[in-house]
Coordinates of C-alpha atoms and ligand atoms in Angstrom, one line a residue:
X33 CA 0.2 0.1 0.1
X34 CA 1.4 3.0 -0.9
X35 CA 1.0 6.5 0.5
X36 CA -1.6 9.6 -1.9
X37 CA 0.7 12.1 -3.1
X38 CA -2.3 14.2 -4.2
X39 CA -4.8 15.4 -1.6
X40 CA -8.8 16.7 -2.1
X41 CA -8.6 17.6 0.8
X42 CA -8.4 21.6 1.3
X43 CA -5.7 23.4 3.7
X44 CA -8.6 24.6 5.5
X45 CA -10.2 21.7 6.2
X46 CA -6.6 20.0 7.2
X47 CA -6.4 23.5 9.5
X48 CA -9.4 22.5 11.4
X49 CA -8.8 19.1 11.6
X50 CA -5.6 19.6 13.2
X51 CA -6.7 22.4 15.3
X52 CA -10.3 20.2 16.7
X53 CA -9.1 16.2 16.2
X54 CA -12.3 16.7 14.3
X55 CA -13.7 17.6 11.1
X56 CA -18.1 17.8 10.0
X57 CA -18.9 16.5 6.4
X58 CA -22.3 17.9 5.7
X59 CA -24.6 15.7 3.5
X60 CA -23.2 12.9 2.7
X61 CA -25.7 10.3 2.5
X62 CA -29.1 11.5 0.7
X63 CA -32.5 11.2 2.8
X64 CA -33.5 8.0 0.5
X65 CA -30.3 6.3 1.4
X66 CA -30.5 7.3 5.3
X67 CA -34.2 5.6 5.2
X68 CA -33.0 2.6 3.5
X69 CA -30.1 2.2 5.9
X70 CA -32.5 3.0 9.0
X71 CA -35.1 -0.1 7.4
X72 CA -32.1 -2.9 7.9
X73 CA -30.7 -1.3 11.3
X74 CA -34.5 -1.4 12.8
X75 CA -34.9 -4.7 11.3
X76 CA -31.6 -5.9 12.5
X77 CA -32.1 -4.3 16.2
X78 CA -35.3 -6.4 16.0
X79 CA -33.8 -10.0 15.4
X80 CA -31.6 -12.1 18.2
X81 CA -28.4 -13.6 17.4
X82 CA -27.2 -16.6 18.6
X83 CA -23.7 -15.8 18.7
X84 CA -22.6 -19.2 18.2
X85 CA -18.9 -18.3 17.6
X86 CA -18.8 -17.8 21.5
X87 CA -18.8 -21.4 22.0
X88 CA -15.7 -21.7 20.0
X89 CA -14.0 -18.9 21.4
X90 CA -15.1 -18.3 24.4
X91 CA -17.1 -15.1 25.7
X92 CA -17.1 -12.1 23.7
X93 CA -19.2 -8.8 22.6
X94 CA -22.8 -9.8 21.4
X95 CA -23.7 -9.1 18.0
X96 CA -26.6 -6.9 19.7
X97 CA -25.9 -5.7 23.1
X98 CA -28.6 -4.1 25.2
X99 CA -26.6 -3.5 28.1
X100 CA -27.4 0.4 28.4
X101 CA -30.8 1.2 29.2
X102 CA -32.9 2.7 25.8
X103 CA -29.7 2.1 23.9
X104 CA -29.1 -0.9 21.1
X105 CA -25.9 -1.3 19.4
X106 CA -25.1 -3.6 16.5
X107 CA -21.5 -5.1 16.0
X108 CA -19.9 -6.4 13.0
X109 CA -22.0 -4.3 10.6
X110 CA -21.0 -5.9 7.2
X111 CA -21.5 -9.6 8.6
X112 CA -25.3 -8.6 9.4
X113 CA -26.2 -7.3 5.6
X114 CA -24.4 -6.4 2.8
X115 CA -26.0 -2.7 2.9
X116 CA -23.2 -1.8 4.9
X117 CA -20.3 -2.8 2.6
X118 CA -20.8 0.9 0.6
X119 CA -19.9 2.8 3.6
X120 CA -16.2 1.1 3.7
X121 CA -15.5 3.3 0.9
X122 CA -17.7 6.3 0.5
X123 CA -16.2 8.1 -2.3
X124 CA -16.6 11.7 0.0
X125 CA -14.7 9.8 3.2
X126 CA -12.0 7.9 1.2
X127 CA -10.0 11.1 0.3
X128 CA -9.9 11.7 4.1
X129 CA -8.7 8.7 5.0
X130 CA -6.3 8.5 3.1
X131 CA -5.1 12.4 4.1
X132 CA -5.8 11.5 7.7
X133 CA -4.4 7.9 8.4
X134 CA -2.2 7.1 5.9
X135 CA -3.0 3.6 5.0
X136 CA -6.2 3.0 6.6
X137 CA -7.4 -0.5 7.3
X138 CA -11.3 -0.9 8.8
X139 CA -11.1 -2.2 11.7
X140 CA -14.3 -1.9 14.0
X141 CA -18.3 -1.8 12.1
X142 CA -21.3 -0.6 14.5
X143 CA -24.7 0.9 15.3
X144 CA -25.8 2.6 17.7
X145 CA -29.4 3.5 18.7
X146 CA -30.6 5.6 21.3
X147 CA -34.0 6.1 22.5
X148 CA -36.0 8.5 24.9
X149 CA -34.0 8.1 28.2
X150 CA -30.6 7.0 27.2
X151 CA -28.1 8.2 29.6
X152 CA -24.5 9.5 28.9
X153 CA -22.2 6.4 27.9
X154 CA -18.4 8.1 29.8
X155 CA -15.8 9.7 28.7
X156 CA -13.1 7.8 26.6
X157 CA -10.4 8.2 24.3
X158 CA -9.8 5.1 22.0
X159 CA -5.7 5.5 21.5
X160 CA -3.3 7.8 23.7
X161 CA -2.8 11.3 22.5
X162 CA 0.8 9.8 21.0
X163 CA -1.2 8.1 18.2
X164 CA -1.9 11.7 16.8
X165 CA 0.8 13.4 15.0
X166 CA 1.9 16.1 12.8
X167 CA 5.1 16.0 11.2
X168 CA 6.7 17.5 8.2
X169 CA 3.6 18.3 6.9
X170 CA 1.9 15.3 7.5
X171 CA -1.2 14.7 9.7
X172 CA -1.2 10.9 10.8
X173 CA -4.4 9.7 13.1
X174 CA -3.5 6.0 14.3
X175 CA -7.2 5.5 14.9
X176 CA -9.8 7.4 13.1
X177 CA -13.8 6.8 13.5
X178 CA -16.1 7.8 10.8
X179 CA -20.1 8.5 12.4
X180 CA -22.8 8.5 9.4
X181 CA -25.7 10.6 10.9
X182 CA -28.7 8.4 10.1
X183 CA -31.0 10.5 11.9
X184 CA -30.6 14.4 13.3
X185 CA -28.2 14.5 16.0
X186 CA -29.6 17.3 18.1
X187 CA -28.5 18.5 21.5
X188 CA -31.1 16.7 23.0
X189 CA -30.9 14.0 20.6
X190 CA -28.3 12.0 22.4
X191 CA -25.4 13.2 20.2
X192 CA -21.8 13.6 20.5
X193 CA -20.0 15.2 22.6
X194 CA -16.3 16.1 22.2
X195 CA -13.0 18.3 23.9
X196 CA -12.1 19.9 20.7
X197 CA -8.0 20.1 20.6
X198 CA -8.1 16.9 23.6
X199 CA -6.1 15.0 20.3
X200 CA -2.8 16.7 21.5
X201 CA -4.2 17.8 25.3
X202 CA -0.6 17.6 27.5
X203 CA -3.1 17.4 30.6
X204 CA -5.4 14.6 32.0
X205 CA -8.4 15.2 34.2
X206 CA -10.6 12.8 35.8
X207 CA -12.8 12.8 33.0
X208 CA -15.4 11.4 34.8
X209 CA -16.2 13.4 37.5
X210 CA -17.8 15.6 35.1
X211 CA -21.2 15.3 33.7
X212 CA -22.3 16.3 30.0
X213 CA -21.0 19.6 29.2
X214 CA -19.6 20.5 32.5
X215 CA -15.8 18.9 31.1
X216 CA -13.8 22.4 30.3
X217 CA -14.6 23.2 26.5
X218 CA -16.3 20.1 25.3
X219 CA -19.0 20.8 22.6
X220 CA -22.0 19.0 21.6
X221 CA -21.6 18.0 18.2
X222 CA -24.7 18.5 16.1
X223 CA -26.0 17.4 13.0
X224 CA -28.3 16.3 10.4
X225 CA -29.5 12.9 8.9
X226 CA -26.7 12.6 6.5
X227 CA -23.9 14.2 7.8
X228 CA -20.5 12.6 8.7
X229 CA -18.3 13.2 11.8
X230 CA -15.2 12.2 11.3
X231 CA -13.1 12.5 14.4
X232 CA -9.3 11.2 15.5
X233 CA -10.0 8.3 18.2
X234 CA -7.3 10.1 20.6
X235 CA -10.1 12.9 21.0
X236 CA -11.9 12.8 24.3
X237 CA -15.6 12.0 23.8
X238 CA -19.0 11.2 25.0
X239 CA -22.6 10.6 24.1
X240 CA -24.8 13.3 25.6
X241 CA -28.1 11.6 27.5
X242 CA -31.1 11.8 25.2
X243 CA -34.9 13.8 26.4
X244 CA -36.3 13.6 22.7
X245 CA -38.4 10.8 21.6
X246 CA -37.6 9.8 18.2
X247 CA -34.6 7.7 17.7
X248 CA -31.3 8.7 16.9
X249 CA -29.1 5.9 14.9
X250 CA -25.9 6.6 13.6
X251 CA -23.2 4.2 11.7
X252 CA -19.5 4.2 13.0
X253 CA -17.0 2.8 10.9
X254 CA -13.2 2.8 12.9
X255 CA -10.1 2.4 10.7
X256 CA -6.4 2.4 12.1
X257 CA -2.9 2.9 10.3
X258 CA -2.1 -0.1 8.7
X259 CA 0.8 -1.0 11.2
X260 CA -1.9 -1.2 14.2
X261 CA -2.1 -4.7 15.0
X262 CA -6.0 -5.3 15.0
X263 CA -6.5 -8.4 16.6
X264 CA -4.7 -8.1 20.2
X265 CA -6.3 -4.6 20.8
X266 CA -9.7 -6.3 21.7
X267 CA -9.8 -9.8 21.6
X268 CA -13.3 -10.4 22.6
X269 CA -14.5 -8.2 19.6
X270 CA -12.1 -10.1 16.8
X271 CA -15.1 -11.8 15.8
X272 CA -16.8 -8.4 14.8
X273 CA -13.6 -7.0 13.5
X274 CA -12.8 -10.0 11.4
X275 CA -15.0 -10.8 8.0
X276 CA -14.4 -13.8 6.3
X277 CA -13.3 -14.2 2.8
X278 CA -17.1 -15.0 1.7
X279 CA -18.0 -11.6 2.9
X280 CA -14.6 -9.9 1.4
X281 CA -15.3 -11.7 -2.1
X282 CA -18.4 -9.6 -2.6
X283 CA -16.5 -6.7 -1.8
X284 CA -15.3 -3.7 -4.7
X285 CA -11.0 -3.6 -5.3
X286 CA -11.0 -0.3 -2.6
X287 CA -13.2 -2.3 -0.3
X288 CA -10.8 -5.2 -0.6
X289 CA -8.1 -2.6 -0.2
X290 CA -9.3 -0.9 2.9
X291 CA -9.6 -4.8 4.8
X292 CA -6.5 -6.4 3.5
X293 CA -5.2 -7.2 6.9
X294 CA -8.1 -9.6 7.1
X295 CA -6.3 -11.4 4.3
X296 CA -3.3 -12.1 6.9
X297 CA -5.0 -12.7 10.1
X298 CA -6.3 -15.8 11.3
X299 CA -9.6 -16.4 13.0
X300 CA -11.1 -19.8 12.1
X301 CA -13.1 -21.7 14.5
Ligands
LIG1136 O1 -23.0 7.9 19.9 C1 -22.9 8.0 20.8 O2 -23.6 7.9 21.7 C2 -21.3 7.9 21.6 C3 -20.9 6.7 21.0 C4 -19.4 6.8 21.2 O3 -18.6 7.2 22.2 C5 -18.5 5.4 21.1 O4 -19.5 4.4 20.0 O5 -17.4 5.6 21.6

């Protein structure tokens, strides 16, 4: 895999991403596309999954997680429906993946639907601040998340909340001592259905409580640099990270390139 020479990412976007640790892309999905994804998510959320793979590999994260009240999370989206393949290499986001990650590889995919009454989750970052760098004119975010908003994410809809600049903060606070927007500098990251939030996983973030009634559903596509060892990260989640050959056989060349690590990993049971 080689580093791209040309970039479609503007200097203003590079500036803002480096400053904040995240960027919004507006209007990536059309309303009918959001409706199509929402229909599939709703159908899947109503199903039960046997997760027989756990018999062979031991306990892990279930496909359908409901441990948080008023919230449903589905793990390993392309395993559940081929509709999710197309977001692996959405043409609007691929230039940003290449610009900010360098050699991006898809590691994890999930959805979160939040319903009225869902509570704040807990502040976190996926990787330490040392996994963000700017050197010789090149931004590198070792772990990078794309969040596709399928519904509006208003401030009361349980939207994501983030601390701009925390991808290079030199101080850590006891994050969990601060609820909602009390953590100094935090902002509610709002947007409309069809928008995409892109952020470095070094940014401190969380989800706000949901006080409104219509469901809020987002899709999360998490990428790492090719040098990152995917399978040691979270052994209980490997089933959802890894797609078997029969799934990758239907992928486009770019989708295969962005999941190439799966040809090297052994995950048979
Ligand atoms: O969408 C949310 O409520 C927060 C999601 C989040 O922080 C995560 O999945 O890591």
